Short mmCIF file of C-alpha atoms in Angstrom, two decimals:
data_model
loop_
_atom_site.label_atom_id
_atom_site.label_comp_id
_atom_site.label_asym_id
_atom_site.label_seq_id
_atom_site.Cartn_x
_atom_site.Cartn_y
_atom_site.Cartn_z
CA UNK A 594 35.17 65.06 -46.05
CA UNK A 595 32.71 65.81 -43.47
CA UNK A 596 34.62 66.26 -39.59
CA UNK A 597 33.23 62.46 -38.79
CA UNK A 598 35.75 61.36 -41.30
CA UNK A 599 38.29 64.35 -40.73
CA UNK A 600 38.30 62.88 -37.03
CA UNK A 601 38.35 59.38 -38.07
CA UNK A 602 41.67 60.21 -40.08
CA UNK A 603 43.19 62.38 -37.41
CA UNK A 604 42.76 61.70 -33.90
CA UNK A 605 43.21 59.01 -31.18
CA UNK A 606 39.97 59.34 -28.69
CA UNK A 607 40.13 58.22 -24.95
CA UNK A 608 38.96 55.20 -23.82
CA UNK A 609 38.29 54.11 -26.77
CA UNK A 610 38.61 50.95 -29.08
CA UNK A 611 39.29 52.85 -32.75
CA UNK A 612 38.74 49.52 -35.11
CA UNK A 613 35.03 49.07 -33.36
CA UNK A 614 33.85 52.32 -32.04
CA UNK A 615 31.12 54.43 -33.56
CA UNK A 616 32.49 57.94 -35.10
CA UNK A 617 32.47 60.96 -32.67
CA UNK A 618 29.78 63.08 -32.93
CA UNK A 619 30.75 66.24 -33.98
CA UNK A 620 30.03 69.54 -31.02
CA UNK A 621 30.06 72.92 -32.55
CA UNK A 622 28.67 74.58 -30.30
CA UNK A 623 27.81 74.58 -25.61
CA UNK A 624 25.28 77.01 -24.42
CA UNK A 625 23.61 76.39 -20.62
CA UNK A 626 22.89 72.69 -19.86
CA UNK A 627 23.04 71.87 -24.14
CA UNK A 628 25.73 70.99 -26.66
CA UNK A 629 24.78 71.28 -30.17
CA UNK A 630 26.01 68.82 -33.30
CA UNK A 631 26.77 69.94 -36.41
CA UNK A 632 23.15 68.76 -37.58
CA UNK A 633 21.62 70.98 -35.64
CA UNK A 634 20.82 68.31 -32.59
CA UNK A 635 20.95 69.21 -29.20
CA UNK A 636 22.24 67.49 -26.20
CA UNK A 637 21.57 68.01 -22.66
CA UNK A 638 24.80 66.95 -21.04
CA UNK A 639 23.65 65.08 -18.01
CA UNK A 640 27.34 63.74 -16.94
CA UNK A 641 29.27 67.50 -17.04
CA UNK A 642 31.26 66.51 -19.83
CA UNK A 643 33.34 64.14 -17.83
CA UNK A 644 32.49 65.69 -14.29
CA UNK A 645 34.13 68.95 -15.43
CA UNK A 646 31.89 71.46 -16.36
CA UNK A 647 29.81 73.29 -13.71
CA UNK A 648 27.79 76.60 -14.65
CA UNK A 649 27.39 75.94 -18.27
CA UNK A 650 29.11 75.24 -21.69
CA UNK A 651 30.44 78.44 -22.95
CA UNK A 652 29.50 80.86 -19.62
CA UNK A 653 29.49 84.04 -20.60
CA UNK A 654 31.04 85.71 -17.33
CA UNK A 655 34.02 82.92 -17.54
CA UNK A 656 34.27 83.87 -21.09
CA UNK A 657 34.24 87.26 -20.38
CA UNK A 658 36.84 87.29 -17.83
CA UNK A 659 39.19 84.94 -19.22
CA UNK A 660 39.33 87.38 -22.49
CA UNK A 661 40.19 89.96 -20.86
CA UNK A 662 43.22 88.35 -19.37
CA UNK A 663 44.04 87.39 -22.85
CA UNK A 664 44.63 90.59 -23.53
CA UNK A 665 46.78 91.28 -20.47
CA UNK A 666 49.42 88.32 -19.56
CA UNK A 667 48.25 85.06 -21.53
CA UNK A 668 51.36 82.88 -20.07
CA UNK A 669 54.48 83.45 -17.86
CA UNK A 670 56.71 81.03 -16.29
CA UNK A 671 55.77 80.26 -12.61
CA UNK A 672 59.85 79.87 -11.36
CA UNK A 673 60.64 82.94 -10.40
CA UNK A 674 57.97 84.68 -11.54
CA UNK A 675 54.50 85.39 -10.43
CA UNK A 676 50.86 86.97 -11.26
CA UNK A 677 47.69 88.37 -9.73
CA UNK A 678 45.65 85.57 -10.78
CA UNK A 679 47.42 82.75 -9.19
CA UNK A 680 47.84 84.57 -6.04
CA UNK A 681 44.20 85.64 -5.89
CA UNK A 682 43.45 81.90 -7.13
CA UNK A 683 45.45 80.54 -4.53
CA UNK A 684 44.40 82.87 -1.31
CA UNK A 685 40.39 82.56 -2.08
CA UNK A 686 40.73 78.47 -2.46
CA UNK A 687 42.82 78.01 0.72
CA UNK A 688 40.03 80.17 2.38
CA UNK A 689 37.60 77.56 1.66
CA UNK A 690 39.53 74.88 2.36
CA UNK A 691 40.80 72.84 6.16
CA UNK A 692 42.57 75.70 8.35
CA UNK A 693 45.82 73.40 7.74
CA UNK A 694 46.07 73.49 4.11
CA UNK A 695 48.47 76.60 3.69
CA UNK A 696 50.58 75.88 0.14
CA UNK A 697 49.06 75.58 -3.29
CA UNK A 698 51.07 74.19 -6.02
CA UNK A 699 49.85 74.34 -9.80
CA UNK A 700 49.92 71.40 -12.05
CA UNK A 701 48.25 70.80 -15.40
CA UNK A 702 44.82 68.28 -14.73
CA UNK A 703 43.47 65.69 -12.23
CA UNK A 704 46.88 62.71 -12.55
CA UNK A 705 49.35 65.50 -12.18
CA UNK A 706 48.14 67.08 -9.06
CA UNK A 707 47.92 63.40 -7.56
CA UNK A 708 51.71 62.69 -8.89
CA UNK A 709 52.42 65.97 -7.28
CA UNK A 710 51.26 65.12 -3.95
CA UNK A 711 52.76 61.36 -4.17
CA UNK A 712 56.11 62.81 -4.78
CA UNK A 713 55.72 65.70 -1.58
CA UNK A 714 54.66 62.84 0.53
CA UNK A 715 57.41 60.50 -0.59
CA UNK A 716 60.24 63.20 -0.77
CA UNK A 717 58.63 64.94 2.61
CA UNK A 718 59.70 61.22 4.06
CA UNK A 719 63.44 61.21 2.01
CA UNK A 720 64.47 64.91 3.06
CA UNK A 721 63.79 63.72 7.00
CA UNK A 722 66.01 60.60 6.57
CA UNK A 723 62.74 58.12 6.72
CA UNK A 724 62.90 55.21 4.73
CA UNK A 725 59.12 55.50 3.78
CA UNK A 726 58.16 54.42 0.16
CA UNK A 727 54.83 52.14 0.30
CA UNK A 728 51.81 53.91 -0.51
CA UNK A 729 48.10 53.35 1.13
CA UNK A 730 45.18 53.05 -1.52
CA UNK A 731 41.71 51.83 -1.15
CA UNK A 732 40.53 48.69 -3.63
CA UNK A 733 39.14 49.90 -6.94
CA UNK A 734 40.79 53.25 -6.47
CA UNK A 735 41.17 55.64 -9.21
CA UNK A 736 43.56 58.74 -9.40
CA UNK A 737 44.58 59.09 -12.83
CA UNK A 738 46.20 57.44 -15.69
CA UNK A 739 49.75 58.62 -15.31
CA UNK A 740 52.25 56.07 -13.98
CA UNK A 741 52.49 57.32 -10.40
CA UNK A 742 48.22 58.38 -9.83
CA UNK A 743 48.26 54.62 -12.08
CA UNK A 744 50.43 52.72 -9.52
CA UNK A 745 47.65 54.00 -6.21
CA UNK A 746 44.71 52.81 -8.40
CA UNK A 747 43.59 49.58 -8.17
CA UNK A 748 44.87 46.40 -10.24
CA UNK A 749 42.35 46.15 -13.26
CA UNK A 750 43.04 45.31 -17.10
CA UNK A 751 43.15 49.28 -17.49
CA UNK A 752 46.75 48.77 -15.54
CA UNK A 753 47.78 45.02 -16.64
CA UNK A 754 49.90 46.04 -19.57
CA UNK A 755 52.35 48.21 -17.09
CA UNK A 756 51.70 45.61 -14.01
CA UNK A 757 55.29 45.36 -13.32
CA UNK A 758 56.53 48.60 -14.12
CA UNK A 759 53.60 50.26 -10.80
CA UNK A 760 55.19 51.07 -7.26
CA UNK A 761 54.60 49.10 -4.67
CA UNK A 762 50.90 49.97 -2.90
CA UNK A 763 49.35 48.36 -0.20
CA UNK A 764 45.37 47.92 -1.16
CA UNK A 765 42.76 48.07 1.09
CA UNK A 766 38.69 48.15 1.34
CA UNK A 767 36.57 50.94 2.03
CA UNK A 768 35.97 51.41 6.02
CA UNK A 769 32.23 50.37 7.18
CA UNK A 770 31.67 49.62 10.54
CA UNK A 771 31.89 46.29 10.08
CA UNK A 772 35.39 46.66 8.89
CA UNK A 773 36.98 49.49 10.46
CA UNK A 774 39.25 47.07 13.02
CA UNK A 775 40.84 45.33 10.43
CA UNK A 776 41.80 47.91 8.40
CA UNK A 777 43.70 49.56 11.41
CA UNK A 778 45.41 46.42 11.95
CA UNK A 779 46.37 46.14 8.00
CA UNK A 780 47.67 49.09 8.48
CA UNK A 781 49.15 48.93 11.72
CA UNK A 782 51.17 45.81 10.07
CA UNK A 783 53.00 48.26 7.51
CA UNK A 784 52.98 52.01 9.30
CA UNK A 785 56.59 51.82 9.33
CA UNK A 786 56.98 51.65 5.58
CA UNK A 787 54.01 53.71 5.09
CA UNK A 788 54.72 57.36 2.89
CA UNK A 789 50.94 58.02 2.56
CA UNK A 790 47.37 57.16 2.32
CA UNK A 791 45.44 58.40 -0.53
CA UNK A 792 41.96 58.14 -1.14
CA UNK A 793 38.73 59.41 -3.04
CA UNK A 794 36.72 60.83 -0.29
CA UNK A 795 33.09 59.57 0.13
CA UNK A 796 32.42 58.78 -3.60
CA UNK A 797 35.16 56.32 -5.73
CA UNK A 798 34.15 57.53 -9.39
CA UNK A 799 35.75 56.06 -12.27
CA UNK A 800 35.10 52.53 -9.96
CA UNK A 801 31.56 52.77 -10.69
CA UNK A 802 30.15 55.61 -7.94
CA UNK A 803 30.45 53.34 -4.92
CA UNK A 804 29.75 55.57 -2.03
CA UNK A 805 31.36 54.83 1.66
CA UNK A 806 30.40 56.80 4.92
CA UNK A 807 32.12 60.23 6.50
CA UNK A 808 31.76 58.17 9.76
CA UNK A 809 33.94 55.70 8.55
CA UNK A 810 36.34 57.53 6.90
CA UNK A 811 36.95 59.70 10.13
CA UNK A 812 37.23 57.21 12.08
CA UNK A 813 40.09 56.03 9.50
CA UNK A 814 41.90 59.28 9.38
CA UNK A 815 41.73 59.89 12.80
CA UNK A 816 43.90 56.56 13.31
CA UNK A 817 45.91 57.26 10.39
CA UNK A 818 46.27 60.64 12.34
CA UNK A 819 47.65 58.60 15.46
CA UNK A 820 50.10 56.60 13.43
CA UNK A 821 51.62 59.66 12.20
CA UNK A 822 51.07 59.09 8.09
CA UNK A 823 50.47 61.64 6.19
CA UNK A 824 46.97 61.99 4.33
CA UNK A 825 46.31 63.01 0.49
CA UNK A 826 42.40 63.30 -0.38
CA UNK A 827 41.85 63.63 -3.75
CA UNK A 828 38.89 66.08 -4.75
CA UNK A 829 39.54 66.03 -8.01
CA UNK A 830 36.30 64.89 -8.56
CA UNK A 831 33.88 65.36 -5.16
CA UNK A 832 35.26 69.20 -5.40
CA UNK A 833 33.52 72.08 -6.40
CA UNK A 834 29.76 71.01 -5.06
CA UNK A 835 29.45 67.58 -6.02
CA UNK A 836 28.34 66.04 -2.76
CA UNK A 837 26.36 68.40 -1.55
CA UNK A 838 28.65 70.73 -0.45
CA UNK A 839 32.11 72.85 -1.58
CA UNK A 840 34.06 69.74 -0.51
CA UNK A 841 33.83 66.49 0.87
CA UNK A 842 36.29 67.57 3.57
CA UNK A 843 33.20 69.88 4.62
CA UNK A 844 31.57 66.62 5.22
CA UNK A 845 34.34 65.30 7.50
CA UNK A 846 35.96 66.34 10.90
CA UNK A 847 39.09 65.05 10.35
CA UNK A 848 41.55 66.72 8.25
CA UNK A 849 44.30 65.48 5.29
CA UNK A 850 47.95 67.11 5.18
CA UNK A 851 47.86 66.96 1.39
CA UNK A 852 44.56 67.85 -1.40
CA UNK A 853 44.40 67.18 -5.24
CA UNK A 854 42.24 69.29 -7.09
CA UNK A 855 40.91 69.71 -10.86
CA UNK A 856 38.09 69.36 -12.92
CA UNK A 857 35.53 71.90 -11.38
CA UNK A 858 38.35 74.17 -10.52
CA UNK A 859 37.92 76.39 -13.48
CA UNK A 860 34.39 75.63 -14.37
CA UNK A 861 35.36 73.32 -16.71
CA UNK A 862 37.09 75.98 -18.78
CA UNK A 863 40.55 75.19 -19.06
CA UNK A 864 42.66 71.91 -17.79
CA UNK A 865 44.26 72.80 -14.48
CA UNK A 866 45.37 70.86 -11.44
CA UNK A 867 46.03 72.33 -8.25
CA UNK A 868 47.85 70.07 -4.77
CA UNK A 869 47.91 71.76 -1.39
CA UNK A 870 49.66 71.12 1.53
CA UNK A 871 49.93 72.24 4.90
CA UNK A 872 52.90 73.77 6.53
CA UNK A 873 54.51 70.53 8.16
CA UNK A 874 54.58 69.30 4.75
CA UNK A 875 55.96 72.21 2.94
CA UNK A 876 58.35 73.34 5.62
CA UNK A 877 60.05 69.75 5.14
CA UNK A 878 61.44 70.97 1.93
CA UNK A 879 62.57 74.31 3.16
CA UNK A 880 67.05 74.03 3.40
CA UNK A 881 70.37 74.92 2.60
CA UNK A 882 70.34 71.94 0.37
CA UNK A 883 69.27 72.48 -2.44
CA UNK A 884 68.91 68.78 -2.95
CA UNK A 885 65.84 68.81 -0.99
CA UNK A 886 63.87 71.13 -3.39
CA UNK A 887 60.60 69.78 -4.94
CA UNK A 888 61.79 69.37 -8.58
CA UNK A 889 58.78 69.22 -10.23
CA UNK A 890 56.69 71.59 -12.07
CA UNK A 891 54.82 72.24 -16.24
CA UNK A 892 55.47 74.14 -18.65
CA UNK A 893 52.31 75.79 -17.88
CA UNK A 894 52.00 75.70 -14.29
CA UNK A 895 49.45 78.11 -12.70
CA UNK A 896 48.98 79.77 -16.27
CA UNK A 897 46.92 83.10 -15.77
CA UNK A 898 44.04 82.00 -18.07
CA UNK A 899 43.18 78.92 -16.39
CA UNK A 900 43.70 80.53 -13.01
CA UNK A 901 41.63 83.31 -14.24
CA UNK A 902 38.75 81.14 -15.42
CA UNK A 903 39.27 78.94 -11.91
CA UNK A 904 38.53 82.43 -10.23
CA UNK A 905 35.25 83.17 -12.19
CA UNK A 906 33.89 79.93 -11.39
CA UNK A 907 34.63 80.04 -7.95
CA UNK A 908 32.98 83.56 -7.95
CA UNK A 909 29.85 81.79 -9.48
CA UNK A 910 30.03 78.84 -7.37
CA UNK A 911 30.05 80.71 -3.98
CA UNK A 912 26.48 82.51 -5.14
CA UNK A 913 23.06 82.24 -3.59
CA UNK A 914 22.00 80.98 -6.39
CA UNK A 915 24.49 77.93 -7.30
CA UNK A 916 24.24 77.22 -4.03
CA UNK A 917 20.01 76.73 -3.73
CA UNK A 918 20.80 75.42 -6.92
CA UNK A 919 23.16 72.33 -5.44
CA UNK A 920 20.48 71.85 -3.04
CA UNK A 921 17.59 71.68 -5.52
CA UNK A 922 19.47 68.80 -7.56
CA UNK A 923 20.03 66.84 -4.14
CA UNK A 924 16.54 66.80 -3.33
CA UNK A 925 15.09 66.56 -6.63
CA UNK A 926 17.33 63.49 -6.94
CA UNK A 927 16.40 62.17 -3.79
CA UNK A 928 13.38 61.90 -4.93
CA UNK A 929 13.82 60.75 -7.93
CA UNK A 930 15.64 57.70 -6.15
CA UNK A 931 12.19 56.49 -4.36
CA UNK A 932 10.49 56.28 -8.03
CA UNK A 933 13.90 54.16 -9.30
CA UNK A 934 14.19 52.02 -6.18
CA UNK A 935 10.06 50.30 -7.49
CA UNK A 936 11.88 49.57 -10.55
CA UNK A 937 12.62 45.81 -11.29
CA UNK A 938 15.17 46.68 -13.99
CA UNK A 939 17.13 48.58 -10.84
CA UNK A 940 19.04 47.46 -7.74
CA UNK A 941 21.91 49.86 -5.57
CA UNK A 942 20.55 53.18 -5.42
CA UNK A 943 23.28 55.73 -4.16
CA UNK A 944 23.17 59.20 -3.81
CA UNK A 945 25.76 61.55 -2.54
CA UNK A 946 24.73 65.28 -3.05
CA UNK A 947 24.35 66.04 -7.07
CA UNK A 948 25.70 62.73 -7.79
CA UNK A 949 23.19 59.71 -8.15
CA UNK A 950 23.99 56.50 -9.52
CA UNK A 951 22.66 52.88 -10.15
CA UNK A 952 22.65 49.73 -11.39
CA UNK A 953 21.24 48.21 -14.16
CA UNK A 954 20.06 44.61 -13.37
CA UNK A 955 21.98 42.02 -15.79
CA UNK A 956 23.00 38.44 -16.05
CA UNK A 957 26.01 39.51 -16.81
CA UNK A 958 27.04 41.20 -12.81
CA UNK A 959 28.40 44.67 -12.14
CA UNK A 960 31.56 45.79 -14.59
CA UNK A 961 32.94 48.57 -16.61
CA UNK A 962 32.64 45.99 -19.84
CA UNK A 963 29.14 44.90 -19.22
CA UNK A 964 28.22 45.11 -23.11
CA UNK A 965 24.49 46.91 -21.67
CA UNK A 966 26.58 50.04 -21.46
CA UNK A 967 27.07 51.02 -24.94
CA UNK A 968 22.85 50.11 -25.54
CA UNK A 969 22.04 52.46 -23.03
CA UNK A 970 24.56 55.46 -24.27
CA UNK A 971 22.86 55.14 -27.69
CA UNK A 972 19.54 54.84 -26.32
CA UNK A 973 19.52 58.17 -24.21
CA UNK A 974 22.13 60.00 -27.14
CA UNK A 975 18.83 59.11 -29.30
CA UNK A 976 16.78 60.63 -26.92
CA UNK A 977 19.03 64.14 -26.77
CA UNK A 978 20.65 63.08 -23.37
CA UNK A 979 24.41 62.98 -23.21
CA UNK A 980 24.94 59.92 -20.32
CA UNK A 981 28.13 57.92 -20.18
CA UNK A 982 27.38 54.40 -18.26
CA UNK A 983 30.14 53.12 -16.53
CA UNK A 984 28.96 49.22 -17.68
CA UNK A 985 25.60 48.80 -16.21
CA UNK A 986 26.04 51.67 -13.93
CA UNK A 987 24.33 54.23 -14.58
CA UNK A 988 24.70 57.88 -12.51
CA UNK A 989 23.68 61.65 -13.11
CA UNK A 990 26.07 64.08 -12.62
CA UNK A 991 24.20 67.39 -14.03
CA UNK A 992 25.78 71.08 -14.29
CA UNK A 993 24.62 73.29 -11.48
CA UNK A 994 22.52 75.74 -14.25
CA UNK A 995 20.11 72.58 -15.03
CA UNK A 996 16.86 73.82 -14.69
CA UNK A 997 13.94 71.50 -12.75
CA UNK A 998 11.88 71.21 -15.64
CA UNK A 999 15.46 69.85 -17.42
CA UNK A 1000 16.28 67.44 -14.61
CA UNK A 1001 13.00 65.85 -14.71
CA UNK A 1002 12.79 65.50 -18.48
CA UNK A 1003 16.05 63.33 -18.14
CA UNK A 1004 14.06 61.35 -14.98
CA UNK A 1005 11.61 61.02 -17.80
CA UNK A 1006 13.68 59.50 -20.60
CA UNK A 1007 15.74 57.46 -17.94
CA UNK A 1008 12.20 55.43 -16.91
CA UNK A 1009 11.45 55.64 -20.78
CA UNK A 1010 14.47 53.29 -21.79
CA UNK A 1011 14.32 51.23 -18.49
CA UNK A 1012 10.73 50.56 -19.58
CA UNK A 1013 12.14 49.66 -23.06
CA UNK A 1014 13.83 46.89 -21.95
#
């Protein structure tokens, strides 16, 4: 058997429908910008392996580093016990982060730093007396596939089959200017039952890259701010360079009380999910009772590897060089985006930092199960370019190494198969 049918017999993919999906292709090997099949093909991965991976497949510093603390502590349990690496991991990101967020706690990926932070802001409210469940969530939210980062994403046919079994949330739009003073009265209507707001900063990603406005969102926080409920802005995706800069709270003046981070945090190395907090928040939890601990935590919480690799890639990420290199992307997309917008096949050009998305023009309107996104996947997989359409959306998020001459080979192909249609 060759591993297309050792897969097929095996394993249970994501996202996927088994009985009519195509069979994996097999990866042996990541080097740079390229993964490599077992034919010998070669990829460029032009979507960061699901928004993970930022300085290359198989870095050799990240490699490097992460072996040799293999050979020193490979695993210890975080309660009661600590390391070097999570301490280190924890001081540099909290240095980089709002002057408020002062508490890191480790988790295992993107769903269980956001369950993490839903439970600090719910428990935060219990352990003061406050009768403060209901949770605040933008429309066409996503935060993860666990029940509780399930429950603050918005209603869809991914979430039907457990409909009744979600918490309570209270669903709102994105602020525009347009907006903004109904939204504060929405909210307004519920701030007593309100435990938290959580949202996706700036870019909503799994909802099809719909981009908001800092201005808005400020303007949203800072009333949230006023009304005294307590703010978690999950980065698990816009972290680590994606918009343009380390964070998208860099892009904002206002700040949360609560951040959810993964993906980018090591590099794309090794799953790890990180929540922080500020003081206010932790302190709430700090008694003679020990009924008001946080009882939460993984079997591998703040492991050393991951927090090791997480170092190495925030070592690479803070260089001259990724950083000209974040730039580059932006404006080579930018202008990228004046070539797509004289394309008839192309409408709702959006651009925050690396990211760049749009839409495909159809009959069939703007969805996730718009049957043009498999015919495009195969079309630019033909064509050696790894791109994962959300429907007829298309975007580019490319690893930080891509090279200009790489980028505009994909600008190539992706005017190539418009053309072909």
């Amino acid at each position: 058997m060759n591993l297309q049918e050792r897969d097929r017999a095996v394993n249970w993919h994501p996202y996927t429908q088994m009985k009519t999906a195509d069979d994996a292709v097999p990866i042996v090997k990541g080097k740079g910008v390229y993964l490599f099949d077992d034919k010998g093909n070669k990829y460029i991965d032009a979507v960061s392996s699901w928004w993970v991976t930022l300085h290359g497949h198989a870095h050799p510093y990240i490699a490097q580093r992460v072996s040799e603390q293999l050979y020193t502590l490979e695993q210890v349990i975080f309660a009661g016990f600590t390391h070097e690496p999570a301490i280190k991991l924890s001081e540099n990101l909290l240095n980089l982060l709002p002057d408020n967020q002062q508490k890191v706690f480790y988790s295992d990926n993107g769903s269980t730093a956001v369950e993490v932070a839903l439970k600090m802001c719910i428990q935060y409210c219990y352990n003061q007396g406050k009768d403060k469940t209901k949770i605040l969530a933008f429309k066409n939210a996503y935060h993860g596939d666990t029940f509780g980062a399930m429950s603050v994403s918005g209603r869809s046919v991914w979430t039907k089959p457990f409909g009744e079994m979600l918490f309570e949330v209270i669903f709102i739009d994105t602020p525009t200017s347009g907006n903004i003073e109904k939204l504060k009265a929405e909210i307004s209507n519920h701030q007593d039952e309100i435990a938290c707001f959580i949202y996706e900063p700036l870019v909503q990603g799994a909802a099809g890259m719909l981009m908001y406005d800092a201005e808005d969102l400020n303007e949203l926080m800072k009333f949230c701010r006023s009304k005294n409920l307590l703010m978690v802005q999950d980065e698990v995706f816009t972290g680590f360079g994606r918009t343009g800069k380390l964070f998208a709270a860099n892009h904002l003046s206002e700040s949360p009380d609560i951040m959810c981070f993964s993906k980018g945090l090591t590099g794309g190395t090794l799953p790890m999910g990180i929540t922080t907090c500020s003081n206010e928040i932790y302190n709430a939890f700090l008694s003679d009772d020990k009924y008001k601990t946080l009882f939460h935590g993984h079997s591998f919480t703040a492991n050393p590897l991951a927090c090791t690799a997480a170092l190495a890639s925030m070592e690479l990420l803070l260089s001259d060089e990724t950083q000209q290199n974040i730039q580059r992307i932006s404006d080579q997309h930018s202008q990228f985006s004046v070539i797509l917008k004289q394309h008839p096949k192309v409408e709702n050009i959006r651009q925050t930092g690396t990211i760049l998305a749009w839409e495909f023009k159809t009959d069939q309107g703007t969805s996730y199960f718009n049957k043009i996104g498999k015919m495009l996947y195969d079309k630019f997989l033909s064509r050696g370019i790894i791109m994962r359409p959300l429907g007829n959306v298309m975007y580019l998020v490319p690893l930080y190494c891509i090279s200009s001459e790489e980028l505009n080979f994909i600008y190539e192909n992706i005017l190539g198969v418009l053309n072909g249609f």
